[in-house]
Amino acid sequence: MKKPGFAGIPDKNRPAEFMPQSRFGQPAGPSKDLFKNYPDIPRLGERFYAGDPISVARRLLGQRLVRVVNGNRLAGIIVETEAYLGIEDRASHSFAGRHTPRNSAMYQRGGTTYVFLNYGIHHLVNVVTEKTGQPSAVLIRALEPSEGIDAMFQRRPQAQTIRDLCSGPGKLTEALMIDLACNGSDLVSSPELFIEQIRKRRLPENSIQTSSRIGIAYAAEWADKPLRFFIKNNPHVSRG
DNA sequence: CGTTCGATTTGCT
DNA sequence: GCAAATCGAACGC
């Protein structure tokens, strides 16, 4: 079976800018590993998503988000996340027990997908955590693109480099064609959207950086909590 | 039922 | 660096 080239360009002809990146931001160079088909890579399962949102947010870093459209894989390594804690968290859509049609997916079992439309323009994708009825989630904020790069550039014509493809929560949903149709789907069993466990151990503590969450200044004392997690020095983290 | 405003991105000043 | 885009949820009257 023939291996797809990186963005359709043979390794030897590829500009350095379009070389695949390692998880830690260094150029990885030509790598079969990145482009192999992974039929046997296990997904993260129910047990994983049942964890609390902070530990899920940390352990999601370095794993691979996969979207399948018409049998084609669009995928990237998760490099940035934010935890939204639940009814006590002023910045969470479930704050104060709000349970509306929009956020009802947050009340489903951990492993459910929660997608919503933000600013009337951008879809944002979350992973629901904990058990049914416990409305916590992890926002996926940035990916390091690894498969389906051609299609991602088509979806995001403004993008000049691979870095522009998925370095923000609205960008990555556009690149991966994630919209409200994915809301409420099950990451554990859906053939169209899931997360592959490509590393068994969580990233070492010293490669993860934290900060306050983005765009929630209104959330009073919750605005400053270190609930944003990202891979240190990774160029695909948002705001670049 | 009307108003306000957002878990953002982009393009222009 | 700043404001527009754009729509539906949330909330107040």
CSV table of C-alpha atoms (C1' of nucleotides) in Angstrom, one decimal:
chain,number,residue,atom,x,y,z
A,1,MET,CA,0.0,0.0,0.0
A,2,LYS,CA,1.3,3.4,-1.0
A,3,LYS,CA,2.2,6.0,1.6
A,4,PRO,CA,0.7,9.4,1.0
A,5,GLY,CA,3.3,12.1,0.8
A,6,PHE,CA,3.3,15.0,3.2
A,7,ALA,CA,1.0,17.6,1.7
A,8,GLY,CA,1.5,15.8,-1.5
A,9,ILE,CA,5.1,16.8,-1.6
A,10,PRO,CA,7.9,14.1,-1.6
A,11,ASP,CA,10.2,14.6,1.4
A,12,LYS,CA,13.2,15.4,-0.7
A,13,ASN,CA,11.4,18.3,-2.5
A,14,ARG,CA,9.8,19.7,0.5
A,15,PRO,CA,10.6,23.2,1.8
A,16,ALA,CA,11.8,23.1,5.4
A,17,GLU,CA,8.7,25.1,6.4
A,18,PHE,CA,6.5,22.2,5.5
A,19,MET,CA,8.5,19.5,7.2
A,20,PRO,CA,6.5,17.7,9.8
A,21,GLN,CA,7.0,18.9,13.4
A,22,SER,CA,7.7,16.8,16.4
A,23,ARG,CA,5.6,17.1,19.5
A,24,PHE,CA,8.1,19.4,21.0
A,25,GLY,CA,8.4,21.8,18.1
A,26,GLN,CA,11.6,20.6,16.6
A,27,PRO,CA,11.5,19.6,12.9
A,28,ALA,CA,10.9,15.9,12.9
A,29,GLY,CA,12.2,15.4,9.4
A,30,PRO,CA,10.8,12.8,6.9
A,31,SER,CA,9.0,10.2,9.0
A,32,LYS,CA,7.1,7.2,7.9
A,33,ASP,CA,5.7,7.0,11.4
A,34,LEU,CA,3.7,10.2,10.9
A,35,PHE,CA,1.9,9.0,7.8
A,36,LYS,CA,1.4,5.4,8.3
A,37,ASN,CA,-2.2,4.3,8.5
A,38,TYR,CA,-3.0,3.4,12.0
A,39,PRO,CA,-5.8,0.9,11.9
A,40,ASP,CA,-4.7,-0.7,15.2
A,41,ILE,CA,-4.0,2.4,17.3
A,42,PRO,CA,-6.3,2.2,20.3
A,43,ARG,CA,-8.6,5.1,21.1
A,44,LEU,CA,-9.0,6.7,24.4
A,45,GLY,CA,-11.9,5.0,26.1
A,46,GLU,CA,-14.7,5.6,28.6
A,47,ARG,CA,-12.4,5.2,31.5
A,48,PHE,CA,-10.1,8.0,30.3
A,49,TYR,CA,-12.9,10.5,29.8
A,50,ALA,CA,-14.4,9.7,33.2
A,51,GLY,CA,-11.5,11.5,34.9
A,52,ASP,CA,-11.7,15.0,36.2
A,53,PRO,CA,-11.4,17.8,33.6
A,54,ILE,CA,-8.0,19.0,34.8
A,55,SER,CA,-6.3,15.6,34.6
A,56,VAL,CA,-8.0,14.9,31.3
A,57,ALA,CA,-6.9,18.3,29.9
A,58,ARG,CA,-3.3,17.4,30.8
A,59,ARG,CA,-3.4,13.8,29.6
A,60,LEU,CA,-4.9,14.8,26.3
A,61,LEU,CA,-1.7,16.7,25.4
A,62,GLY,CA,0.3,14.6,22.9
A,63,GLN,CA,-2.6,12.4,21.9
A,64,ARG,CA,-4.1,12.5,18.4
A,65,LEU,CA,-7.5,14.0,17.4
A,66,VAL,CA,-8.9,12.3,14.3
A,67,ARG,CA,-11.7,13.4,12.1
A,68,VAL,CA,-12.8,11.1,9.2
A,69,VAL,CA,-14.6,12.7,6.3
A,70,ASN,CA,-15.6,10.6,3.3
A,71,GLY,CA,-13.1,7.9,4.5
A,72,ASN,CA,-10.3,10.4,4.7
A,73,ARG,CA,-8.4,11.1,7.9
A,74,LEU,CA,-7.8,14.7,9.1
A,75,ALA,CA,-5.7,14.5,12.2
A,76,GLY,CA,-3.4,16.4,14.5
A,77,ILE,CA,-1.6,16.1,17.8
A,78,ILE,CA,-3.3,17.9,20.6
A,79,VAL,CA,-0.9,20.6,21.9
A,80,GLU,CA,-3.3,23.0,23.8
A,81,THR,CA,-6.3,22.5,26.0
A,82,GLU,CA,-8.4,24.2,28.6
A,83,ALA,CA,-10.4,22.7,31.5
A,84,TYR,CA,-13.9,23.9,32.3
A,85,LEU,CA,-14.9,22.6,35.7
A,86,GLY,CA,-18.6,22.6,36.0
A,87,ILE,CA,-21.4,24.5,37.8
A,88,GLU,CA,-19.0,26.3,40.2
A,89,ASP,CA,-16.8,27.5,37.3
A,90,ARG,CA,-18.0,31.0,36.2
A,91,ALA,CA,-16.4,30.6,32.8
A,92,SER,CA,-18.1,27.3,32.1
A,93,HIS,CA,-21.3,27.1,30.0
A,94,SER,CA,-22.6,24.9,32.8
A,95,PHE,CA,-22.0,27.6,35.5
A,96,ALA,CA,-24.7,27.7,38.2
A,97,GLY,CA,-26.3,24.6,36.8
A,98,ARG,CA,-27.4,26.2,33.6
A,99,HIS,CA,-28.7,23.4,31.4
A,100,THR,CA,-30.0,24.6,28.1
A,101,PRO,CA,-30.4,23.1,24.6
A,102,ARG,CA,-26.9,24.4,23.7
A,103,ASN,CA,-24.9,22.9,26.5
A,104,SER,CA,-27.0,19.7,27.0
A,105,ALA,CA,-24.1,17.6,25.6
A,106,MET,CA,-22.0,18.6,28.6
A,107,TYR,CA,-24.4,16.6,30.8
A,108,GLN,CA,-23.8,13.4,28.9
A,109,ARG,CA,-21.3,10.8,29.8
A,110,GLY,CA,-17.6,11.6,29.7
A,111,GLY,CA,-16.4,11.0,26.1
A,112,THR,CA,-19.3,12.9,24.5
A,113,THR,CA,-18.4,15.7,22.1
A,114,TYR,CA,-19.6,19.2,22.9
A,115,VAL,CA,-19.5,21.6,20.0
A,116,PHE,CA,-21.0,25.1,20.1
A,117,LEU,CA,-21.0,28.2,17.8
A,118,ASN,CA,-19.1,31.1,19.2
A,119,TYR,CA,-19.4,34.8,18.1
A,120,GLY,CA,-21.8,33.5,15.4
A,121,ILE,CA,-18.8,32.4,13.4
A,122,HIS,CA,-16.5,29.8,15.0
A,123,HIS,CA,-17.3,26.3,16.1
A,124,LEU,CA,-15.4,25.2,19.2
A,125,VAL,CA,-15.0,21.6,20.2
A,126,ASN,CA,-14.9,20.1,23.7
A,127,VAL,CA,-14.5,16.7,25.2
A,128,VAL,CA,-17.0,16.1,28.0
A,129,THR,CA,-15.5,14.6,31.2
A,130,GLU,CA,-16.6,12.8,34.3
A,131,LYS,CA,-19.9,11.0,34.6
A,132,THR,CA,-23.3,11.5,33.2
A,133,GLY,CA,-25.0,14.6,34.8
A,134,GLN,CA,-21.6,16.1,35.8
A,135,PRO,CA,-21.2,19.0,33.3
A,136,SER,CA,-17.5,19.4,32.9
A,137,ALA,CA,-15.4,19.5,29.8
A,138,VAL,CA,-12.1,20.1,28.1
A,139,LEU,CA,-11.8,22.6,25.2
A,140,ILE,CA,-9.4,21.6,22.5
A,141,ARG,CA,-7.5,24.8,21.6
A,142,ALA,CA,-4.8,23.8,19.2
A,143,LEU,CA,-3.4,20.9,17.2
A,144,GLU,CA,-0.1,20.1,15.4
A,145,PRO,CA,-1.5,18.9,12.0
A,146,SER,CA,-0.3,15.5,11.0
A,147,GLU,CA,-2.6,14.0,8.4
A,148,GLY,CA,-4.9,15.5,5.7
A,149,ILE,CA,-2.8,18.7,5.4
A,150,ASP,CA,-3.9,19.3,1.8
A,151,ALA,CA,-7.6,19.2,2.8
A,152,MET,CA,-6.9,21.5,5.7
A,153,PHE,CA,-5.3,24.1,3.5
A,154,GLN,CA,-8.3,23.9,1.2
A,155,ARG,CA,-10.6,24.5,4.2
A,156,ARG,CA,-8.5,27.4,5.4
A,157,PRO,CA,-7.3,29.4,2.3
A,158,GLN,CA,-6.0,32.2,4.5
A,159,ALA,CA,-3.5,29.9,6.0
A,160,GLN,CA,0.1,30.6,4.7
A,161,THR,CA,1.9,27.9,6.7
A,162,ILE,CA,1.1,24.7,8.6
A,163,ARG,CA,1.2,26.8,11.7
A,164,ASP,CA,-1.9,28.7,10.6
A,165,LEU,CA,-3.9,25.6,10.2
A,166,CYS,CA,-4.9,24.5,13.7
A,167,SER,CA,-3.3,27.1,16.1
A,168,GLY,CA,-6.6,28.2,17.7
A,169,PRO,CA,-9.9,26.6,18.7
A,170,GLY,CA,-11.8,28.1,15.8
A,171,LYS,CA,-9.1,27.4,13.3
A,172,LEU,CA,-8.9,23.7,14.1
A,173,THR,CA,-12.6,23.1,13.8
A,174,GLU,CA,-12.5,24.7,10.4
A,175,ALA,CA,-9.5,22.7,9.3
A,176,LEU,CA,-11.0,19.4,10.5
A,177,MET,CA,-14.6,20.2,9.3
A,178,ILE,CA,-16.0,19.9,12.8
A,179,ASP,CA,-19.3,21.7,13.3
A,180,LEU,CA,-22.6,21.3,15.1
A,181,ALA,CA,-23.3,18.1,13.3
A,182,CYS,CA,-20.6,16.6,15.6
A,183,ASN,CA,-22.3,17.9,18.8
A,184,GLY,CA,-23.3,15.1,21.1
A,185,SER,CA,-21.4,12.4,19.2
A,186,ASP,CA,-19.5,9.8,21.2
A,187,LEU,CA,-15.7,9.9,20.9
A,188,VAL,CA,-15.5,6.3,22.2
A,189,SER,CA,-17.5,4.8,19.4
A,190,SER,CA,-18.0,7.3,16.6
A,191,PRO,CA,-16.3,6.4,13.3
A,192,GLU,CA,-16.1,10.1,12.4
A,193,LEU,CA,-14.5,11.8,15.4
A,194,PHE,CA,-12.3,10.2,18.0
A,195,ILE,CA,-9.0,10.5,19.8
A,196,GLU,CA,-6.2,8.0,19.4
A,197,GLN,CA,-3.9,7.0,22.2
A,198,ILE,CA,-0.5,7.4,20.5
A,199,ARG,CA,1.4,7.6,23.7
A,200,LYS,CA,0.8,5.4,26.8
A,201,ARG,CA,2.2,7.8,29.4
A,202,ARG,CA,1.3,11.4,29.9
A,203,LEU,CA,3.8,14.0,28.9
A,204,PRO,CA,6.4,14.8,31.5
A,205,GLU,CA,5.4,17.6,33.8
A,206,ASN,CA,8.2,19.9,32.7
A,207,SER,CA,7.1,19.8,29.1
A,208,ILE,CA,3.6,21.2,30.0
A,209,GLN,CA,3.1,24.9,30.6
A,210,THR,CA,-0.1,26.4,32.2
A,211,SER,CA,-1.7,29.8,32.1
A,212,SER,CA,-5.1,31.4,32.6
A,213,ARG,CA,-7.7,30.6,30.1
A,214,ILE,CA,-8.2,32.8,27.0
A,215,GLY,CA,-11.1,35.2,26.5
A,216,ILE,CA,-12.9,34.7,29.8
A,217,ALA,CA,-12.0,38.0,31.6
A,218,TYR,CA,-15.6,38.4,32.7
A,219,ALA,CA,-15.3,35.3,34.9
A,220,ALA,CA,-14.2,37.2,38.0
A,221,GLU,CA,-12.0,35.0,40.3
A,222,TRP,CA,-12.1,32.2,37.8
A,223,ALA,CA,-10.4,34.3,35.1
A,224,ASP,CA,-7.0,33.8,36.7
A,225,LYS,CA,-7.0,30.2,37.5
A,226,PRO,CA,-4.3,28.2,35.6
A,227,LEU,CA,-6.6,26.0,33.7
A,228,ARG,CA,-5.0,26.3,30.3
A,229,PHE,CA,-2.5,23.6,29.4
A,230,PHE,CA,-0.1,23.5,26.5
A,231,ILE,CA,3.1,21.9,25.3
A,232,LYS,CA,6.0,24.1,26.0
A,233,ASN,CA,7.8,25.6,23.0
A,234,ASN,CA,5.4,24.0,20.6
A,235,PRO,CA,4.9,26.4,17.6
A,236,HIS,CA,1.3,25.2,17.0
A,237,VAL,CA,0.0,26.6,20.3
A,238,SER,CA,-2.5,29.5,19.7
A,239,ARG,CA,-1.6,33.2,19.5
A,240,GLY,CA,1.3,33.1,17.1
B,1,DC,C1',-40.0,39.7,22.9
B,2,DG,C1',-35.9,42.8,22.6
B,3,DT,C1',-31.2,43.5,24.0
B,4,DT,C1',-26.7,42.2,25.1
B,5,DC,C1',-22.6,39.8,24.4
B,6,DG,C1',-19.5,35.9,23.8
B,7,DA,C1',-14.3,29.7,25.6
B,8,DT,C1',-12.4,34.1,18.2
B,9,DT,C1',-10.3,35.3,13.8
B,10,DT,C1',-9.2,38.4,10.4
B,11,DG,C1',-8.1,42.5,8.1
B,12,DC,C1',-7.3,47.2,8.2
B,13,DT,C1',-5.5,51.5,10.5
C,1,DG,C1',-3.3,47.5,18.0
C,2,DC,C1',-8.2,47.6,17.3
C,3,DA,C1',-12.8,46.8,15.7
C,4,DA,C1',-16.0,44.3,12.7
C,5,DA,C1',-18.1,40.0,11.6
C,6,DT,C1',-22.5,37.4,12.8
C,7,DC,C1',-26.0,34.5,15.3
C,8,DG,C1',-28.2,32.4,18.8
C,9,DA,C1',-28.2,31.7,23.8
C,10,DA,C1',-29.1,33.9,28.0
C,11,DC,C1',-31.4,37.1,30.5
C,12,DG,C1',-34.2,41.1,31.6
C,13,DC,C1',-38.5,43.5,31.0
